[in-house]
């Protein structure tokens, strides 16, 4: 029913329309993470579409990481968060795109002087002032990542401007980064991190270091994130030269 009244109905091909419509339903949280989709046959019948169309739409969403197929069991809304490495999205955007509710618990949201690591990473001289954020990032009640960010005060004049999302605040100031360099490393999480992320001893994490730039080359952020290894997949599309 819901799928029939979607604005995506304007897309040219039926499978594209259906793919967009299912995506919207997931993004709006109408089908929840881990839940099953009706079978291909039932969907086709309910929507008076061919099974080929339904299969193609579902196949596309599996590729996008939004759906997972389990042999013999059916199609489910992915429990893992699959994040394309090539897109410059924020934590908040990634979660909303999955129908999840992003929120942050702040341990620090204050102005300070750059520490040596930040100064080197952002090419700032010692003594430069930055807004520093240290937060635990949740999807609803579930902690997913720990994040430490530094943003030059010149680009973010008041830490209070960050309500929950850093990129939203930067966007409002016209300072949303459009390019970033990112390094991804496997790590064994330390005791404090394990406690915050509610994980058992020995759990793996992914450390992501991101330096983001404005169009004019200025560095906007230096962020270190520790994502839960048991939930996050980072995927990239590769092309030969
Ligand atoms: C991701 C990136 C960080 C970035 C953050 C912004 O987690 N790895 O470098 O700072 O998104 O997210 P938000 O706008 O939700 O604060």
CSV table of C-alpha atoms and ligand atoms in Angstrom, one decimal:
chain,number,residue,atom,x,y,z
A,1,UNK,CA,0.0,0.0,0.0
A,2,UNK,CA,2.6,2.5,1.2
A,3,UNK,CA,4.9,1.6,-1.8
A,4,UNK,CA,2.2,2.5,-4.3
A,5,UNK,CA,2.0,6.2,-3.2
A,6,UNK,CA,5.7,7.0,-3.4
A,7,UNK,CA,7.0,10.0,-5.2
A,8,UNK,CA,9.6,7.7,-6.7
A,9,UNK,CA,6.7,6.7,-9.0
A,10,UNK,CA,8.1,9.2,-11.4
A,11,UNK,CA,11.3,7.2,-12.1
A,12,UNK,CA,11.4,5.7,-15.6
A,13,UNK,CA,11.8,2.1,-15.0
A,14,UNK,CA,9.6,0.0,-12.7
A,15,UNK,CA,12.5,-1.6,-10.9
A,16,UNK,CA,14.1,1.8,-10.2
A,17,UNK,CA,10.8,3.0,-8.8
A,18,UNK,CA,10.4,0.0,-6.6
A,19,UNK,CA,14.1,0.2,-5.5
A,20,UNK,CA,13.6,3.8,-4.4
A,21,UNK,CA,10.3,3.1,-2.8
A,22,UNK,CA,11.7,0.3,-0.7
A,23,UNK,CA,14.6,2.5,0.2
A,24,UNK,CA,12.2,5.2,1.4
A,25,UNK,CA,10.3,2.7,3.5
A,26,UNK,CA,13.5,1.6,5.2
A,27,UNK,CA,14.8,5.2,5.7
A,28,UNK,CA,11.5,6.2,7.3
A,29,UNK,CA,11.9,3.3,9.8
A,30,UNK,CA,8.7,1.6,8.6
A,31,UNK,CA,10.5,-1.7,8.3
A,32,UNK,CA,13.1,-2.2,11.0
A,33,UNK,CA,16.7,-3.4,11.0
A,34,UNK,CA,16.8,-7.1,11.0
A,35,UNK,CA,13.2,-7.6,9.9
A,36,UNK,CA,12.2,-9.6,6.9
A,37,UNK,CA,10.8,-8.3,3.7
A,38,UNK,CA,7.8,-10.0,2.1
A,39,UNK,CA,8.8,-12.7,-0.3
A,40,UNK,CA,9.5,-11.8,-3.9
A,41,UNK,CA,6.3,-13.5,-5.0
A,42,UNK,CA,4.1,-11.7,-2.5
A,43,UNK,CA,5.6,-8.4,-3.3
A,44,UNK,CA,5.1,-8.9,-7.0
A,45,UNK,CA,1.5,-9.9,-6.5
A,46,UNK,CA,0.7,-7.1,-4.1
A,47,UNK,CA,2.2,-4.5,-6.4
A,48,UNK,CA,1.2,-6.1,-9.6
A,49,UNK,CA,4.7,-6.1,-10.9
A,50,UNK,CA,6.7,-8.9,-12.5
A,51,UNK,CA,9.0,-11.0,-10.3
A,52,UNK,CA,11.9,-10.0,-12.5
A,53,UNK,CA,11.2,-6.3,-11.6
A,54,UNK,CA,11.0,-7.1,-7.9
A,55,UNK,CA,14.2,-9.3,-8.1
A,56,UNK,CA,16.1,-6.5,-9.8
A,57,UNK,CA,15.0,-3.9,-7.3
A,58,UNK,CA,15.9,-6.1,-4.3
A,59,UNK,CA,19.2,-7.0,-6.0
A,60,UNK,CA,20.1,-3.3,-6.2
A,61,UNK,CA,19.3,-2.8,-2.5
A,62,UNK,CA,21.4,-5.8,-1.6
A,63,UNK,CA,24.3,-4.2,-3.5
A,64,UNK,CA,23.7,-0.9,-1.7
A,65,UNK,CA,24.0,-2.8,1.6
A,66,UNK,CA,20.5,-2.0,2.7
A,67,UNK,CA,19.2,-5.5,2.4
A,68,UNK,CA,20.8,-8.8,3.1
A,69,UNK,CA,19.7,-12.1,1.6
A,70,UNK,CA,20.0,-15.3,3.6
A,71,UNK,CA,19.7,-18.4,1.6
A,72,UNK,CA,16.4,-20.2,2.1
A,73,UNK,CA,15.4,-17.7,4.8
A,74,UNK,CA,14.5,-14.6,2.7
A,75,UNK,CA,15.5,-10.9,2.5
A,76,UNK,CA,16.1,-8.8,5.6
A,77,UNK,CA,16.9,-5.2,6.3
A,78,UNK,CA,20.7,-5.3,7.0
A,79,UNK,CA,21.8,-5.4,10.5
A,80,UNK,CA,25.3,-4.3,9.6
A,81,UNK,CA,25.9,-0.8,8.6
A,82,UNK,CA,27.4,-0.8,5.2
A,83,UNK,CA,29.2,2.4,4.4
A,84,UNK,CA,30.6,3.3,1.0
A,85,UNK,CA,34.1,4.5,1.5
A,86,UNK,CA,34.0,6.9,-1.4
A,87,UNK,CA,31.2,9.1,-0.1
A,88,UNK,CA,31.7,12.1,2.0
A,89,UNK,CA,28.8,11.5,4.4
A,90,UNK,CA,28.4,12.2,8.1
A,91,UNK,CA,27.6,9.7,10.8
A,92,UNK,CA,24.2,11.3,11.1
A,93,UNK,CA,23.4,11.0,7.4
A,94,UNK,CA,24.6,7.4,7.3
A,95,UNK,CA,22.3,6.4,10.2
A,96,UNK,CA,19.3,8.3,9.0
A,97,UNK,CA,19.7,6.7,5.6
A,98,UNK,CA,19.1,3.4,7.4
A,99,UNK,CA,16.0,4.5,9.3
A,100,UNK,CA,18.1,4.7,12.5
A,101,UNK,CA,18.1,7.4,15.1
A,102,UNK,CA,21.5,9.1,15.5
A,103,UNK,CA,22.4,10.7,18.7
A,104,UNK,CA,25.6,11.7,20.6
A,105,UNK,CA,26.7,11.7,24.2
A,106,UNK,CA,29.3,14.4,24.6
A,107,UNK,CA,32.2,14.0,26.9
A,108,UNK,CA,33.8,17.2,25.7
A,109,UNK,CA,32.5,20.1,23.6
A,110,UNK,CA,34.8,23.0,24.3
A,111,UNK,CA,37.4,25.4,23.0
A,112,UNK,CA,41.1,24.6,23.5
A,113,UNK,CA,44.5,24.9,22.0
A,114,UNK,CA,45.6,22.4,19.4
A,115,UNK,CA,47.7,19.5,20.8
A,116,UNK,CA,50.8,18.5,18.8
A,117,UNK,CA,49.1,15.7,16.9
A,118,UNK,CA,46.2,17.9,15.8
A,119,UNK,CA,48.6,20.7,14.9
A,120,UNK,CA,50.5,18.4,12.7
A,121,UNK,CA,47.5,16.8,11.1
A,122,UNK,CA,45.8,20.1,10.4
A,123,UNK,CA,49.0,22.0,9.6
A,124,UNK,CA,48.2,24.6,12.3
A,125,UNK,CA,50.7,26.5,14.3
A,126,UNK,CA,51.0,25.6,18.1
A,127,UNK,CA,48.6,27.7,20.1
A,128,UNK,CA,45.9,27.8,17.5
A,129,UNK,CA,42.4,27.5,19.0
A,130,UNK,CA,40.1,24.7,18.1
A,131,UNK,CA,36.7,23.4,19.0
A,132,UNK,CA,37.2,19.9,20.4
A,133,UNK,CA,34.5,17.3,20.5
A,134,UNK,CA,34.7,14.0,22.2
A,135,UNK,CA,31.5,11.9,21.9
A,136,UNK,CA,30.0,8.5,22.0
A,137,UNK,CA,27.7,8.0,19.0
A,138,UNK,CA,24.6,6.0,19.2
A,139,UNK,CA,21.9,4.6,17.0
A,140,UNK,CA,18.9,4.8,19.4
A,141,UNK,CA,20.2,3.2,22.6
A,142,UNK,CA,23.0,1.3,20.9
A,143,UNK,CA,26.5,2.8,21.0
A,144,UNK,CA,28.3,2.4,17.6
A,145,UNK,CA,31.4,4.6,17.7
A,146,UNK,CA,33.6,6.9,19.7
A,147,UNK,CA,34.7,10.0,18.0
A,148,UNK,CA,37.2,12.8,18.7
A,149,UNK,CA,37.2,15.8,16.5
A,150,UNK,CA,39.1,19.1,16.3
A,151,UNK,CA,37.8,22.0,14.2
A,152,UNK,CA,39.7,25.3,13.9
A,153,UNK,CA,37.8,28.0,15.9
A,154,UNK,CA,38.2,30.2,12.8
A,155,UNK,CA,35.7,27.9,11.0
A,156,UNK,CA,33.5,27.0,13.9
A,157,UNK,CA,33.3,30.0,16.2
A,158,UNK,CA,31.3,28.4,19.0
A,159,UNK,CA,31.1,24.8,20.2
A,160,UNK,CA,27.5,25.5,21.1
A,161,UNK,CA,26.6,25.5,17.4
A,162,UNK,CA,27.0,21.7,17.4
A,163,UNK,CA,23.8,20.3,18.7
A,164,UNK,CA,24.3,16.8,17.6
A,165,UNK,CA,25.8,16.7,14.1
A,166,UNK,CA,29.1,18.4,13.4
A,167,UNK,CA,28.4,18.5,9.6
A,168,UNK,CA,25.0,20.1,10.1
A,169,UNK,CA,26.6,22.9,12.1
A,170,UNK,CA,29.4,23.4,9.5
A,171,UNK,CA,26.8,23.3,6.7
A,172,UNK,CA,24.9,26.2,8.3
A,173,UNK,CA,28.1,28.2,8.5
A,174,UNK,CA,28.9,27.5,4.8
A,175,UNK,CA,31.9,25.4,5.9
A,176,UNK,CA,30.8,21.9,5.1
A,177,UNK,CA,33.8,20.0,3.8
A,178,UNK,CA,33.7,18.6,0.3
A,179,UNK,CA,36.7,16.4,0.2
A,180,UNK,CA,38.6,14.3,2.7
A,181,UNK,CA,41.5,12.0,3.3
A,182,UNK,CA,40.8,9.0,5.3
A,183,UNK,CA,42.9,6.3,6.9
A,184,UNK,CA,41.3,3.1,8.1
A,185,UNK,CA,43.1,0.8,10.5
A,186,UNK,CA,42.2,-2.4,12.4
A,187,UNK,CA,42.5,-2.0,16.2
A,188,UNK,CA,42.0,-4.0,19.3
A,189,UNK,CA,39.8,-1.7,21.4
A,190,UNK,CA,41.1,-0.7,24.8
A,191,UNK,CA,39.3,-1.3,28.1
A,192,UNK,CA,37.7,2.1,28.3
A,193,UNK,CA,36.5,1.9,24.7
A,194,UNK,CA,35.1,-1.6,25.2
A,195,UNK,CA,33.1,-0.4,28.2
A,196,UNK,CA,31.7,2.6,26.3
A,197,UNK,CA,30.8,0.5,23.3
A,198,UNK,CA,29.5,-2.4,25.5
A,199,UNK,CA,31.7,-5.0,23.8
A,200,UNK,CA,33.5,-8.0,25.2
A,201,UNK,CA,37.2,-8.1,25.8
A,202,UNK,CA,39.2,-8.6,22.6
A,203,UNK,CA,36.7,-7.1,20.3
A,204,UNK,CA,38.0,-5.6,17.1
A,205,UNK,CA,37.4,-2.0,16.1
A,206,UNK,CA,38.0,0.1,13.1
A,207,UNK,CA,40.0,3.3,13.6
A,208,UNK,CA,39.2,5.9,11.0
A,209,UNK,CA,41.2,9.1,10.8
A,210,UNK,CA,39.6,11.8,8.6
A,211,UNK,CA,41.0,15.1,7.5
A,212,UNK,CA,38.4,17.1,5.7
A,213,UNK,CA,38.9,20.1,3.4
A,214,UNK,CA,37.0,23.0,2.1
A,215,UNK,CA,37.0,23.9,-1.5
A,216,UNK,CA,39.7,26.4,-0.9
A,217,UNK,CA,42.0,23.9,0.7
A,218,UNK,CA,41.5,24.9,4.3
A,219,UNK,CA,41.3,21.9,6.7
A,220,UNK,CA,38.0,21.8,8.5
A,221,UNK,CA,38.4,18.8,10.8
A,222,UNK,CA,40.7,16.2,12.1
A,223,UNK,CA,38.6,13.4,13.4
A,224,UNK,CA,39.6,10.1,14.9
A,225,UNK,CA,36.7,7.6,15.1
A,226,UNK,CA,36.6,4.1,16.6
A,227,UNK,CA,33.8,2.2,15.0
A,228,UNK,CA,32.5,-1.2,16.2
A,229,UNK,CA,34.1,-3.9,14.1
A,230,UNK,CA,31.1,-6.2,14.7
A,231,UNK,CA,28.6,-3.9,13.0
A,232,UNK,CA,30.3,-1.8,10.4
A,233,UNK,CA,31.3,-2.8,6.8
A,234,UNK,CA,33.2,-0.3,4.8
A,235,UNK,CA,32.9,-0.9,1.1
A,236,UNK,CA,34.5,0.7,-1.9
A,237,UNK,CA,34.0,0.3,-5.6
A,238,UNK,CA,37.2,-0.4,-7.5
A,239,UNK,CA,38.1,0.4,-11.1
A,240,UNK,CA,41.1,-0.7,-13.1
A,241,UNK,CA,43.2,2.1,-14.5
B,1,LIG,C1,31.8,10.6,10.3
B,1,LIG,C2,33.3,11.0,10.0
B,1,LIG,C3,33.8,12.1,10.8
B,1,LIG,C4,32.8,13.2,10.8
B,1,LIG,C5,31.4,12.8,11.2
B,1,LIG,C6,30.4,13.9,11.2
B,1,LIG,O1,31.7,9.9,11.5
B,1,LIG,N1,34.1,9.8,10.1
B,1,LIG,O2,35.0,12.5,10.3
B,1,LIG,O3,33.2,14.2,11.7
B,1,LIG,O4,31.0,11.8,10.4
B,1,LIG,O5,29.2,13.4,11.6
B,1,LIG,P1,28.1,14.3,12.3
B,1,LIG,O6,27.7,15.3,11.3
B,1,LIG,O7,26.9,13.3,12.5
B,1,LIG,O8,28.6,14.8,13.6
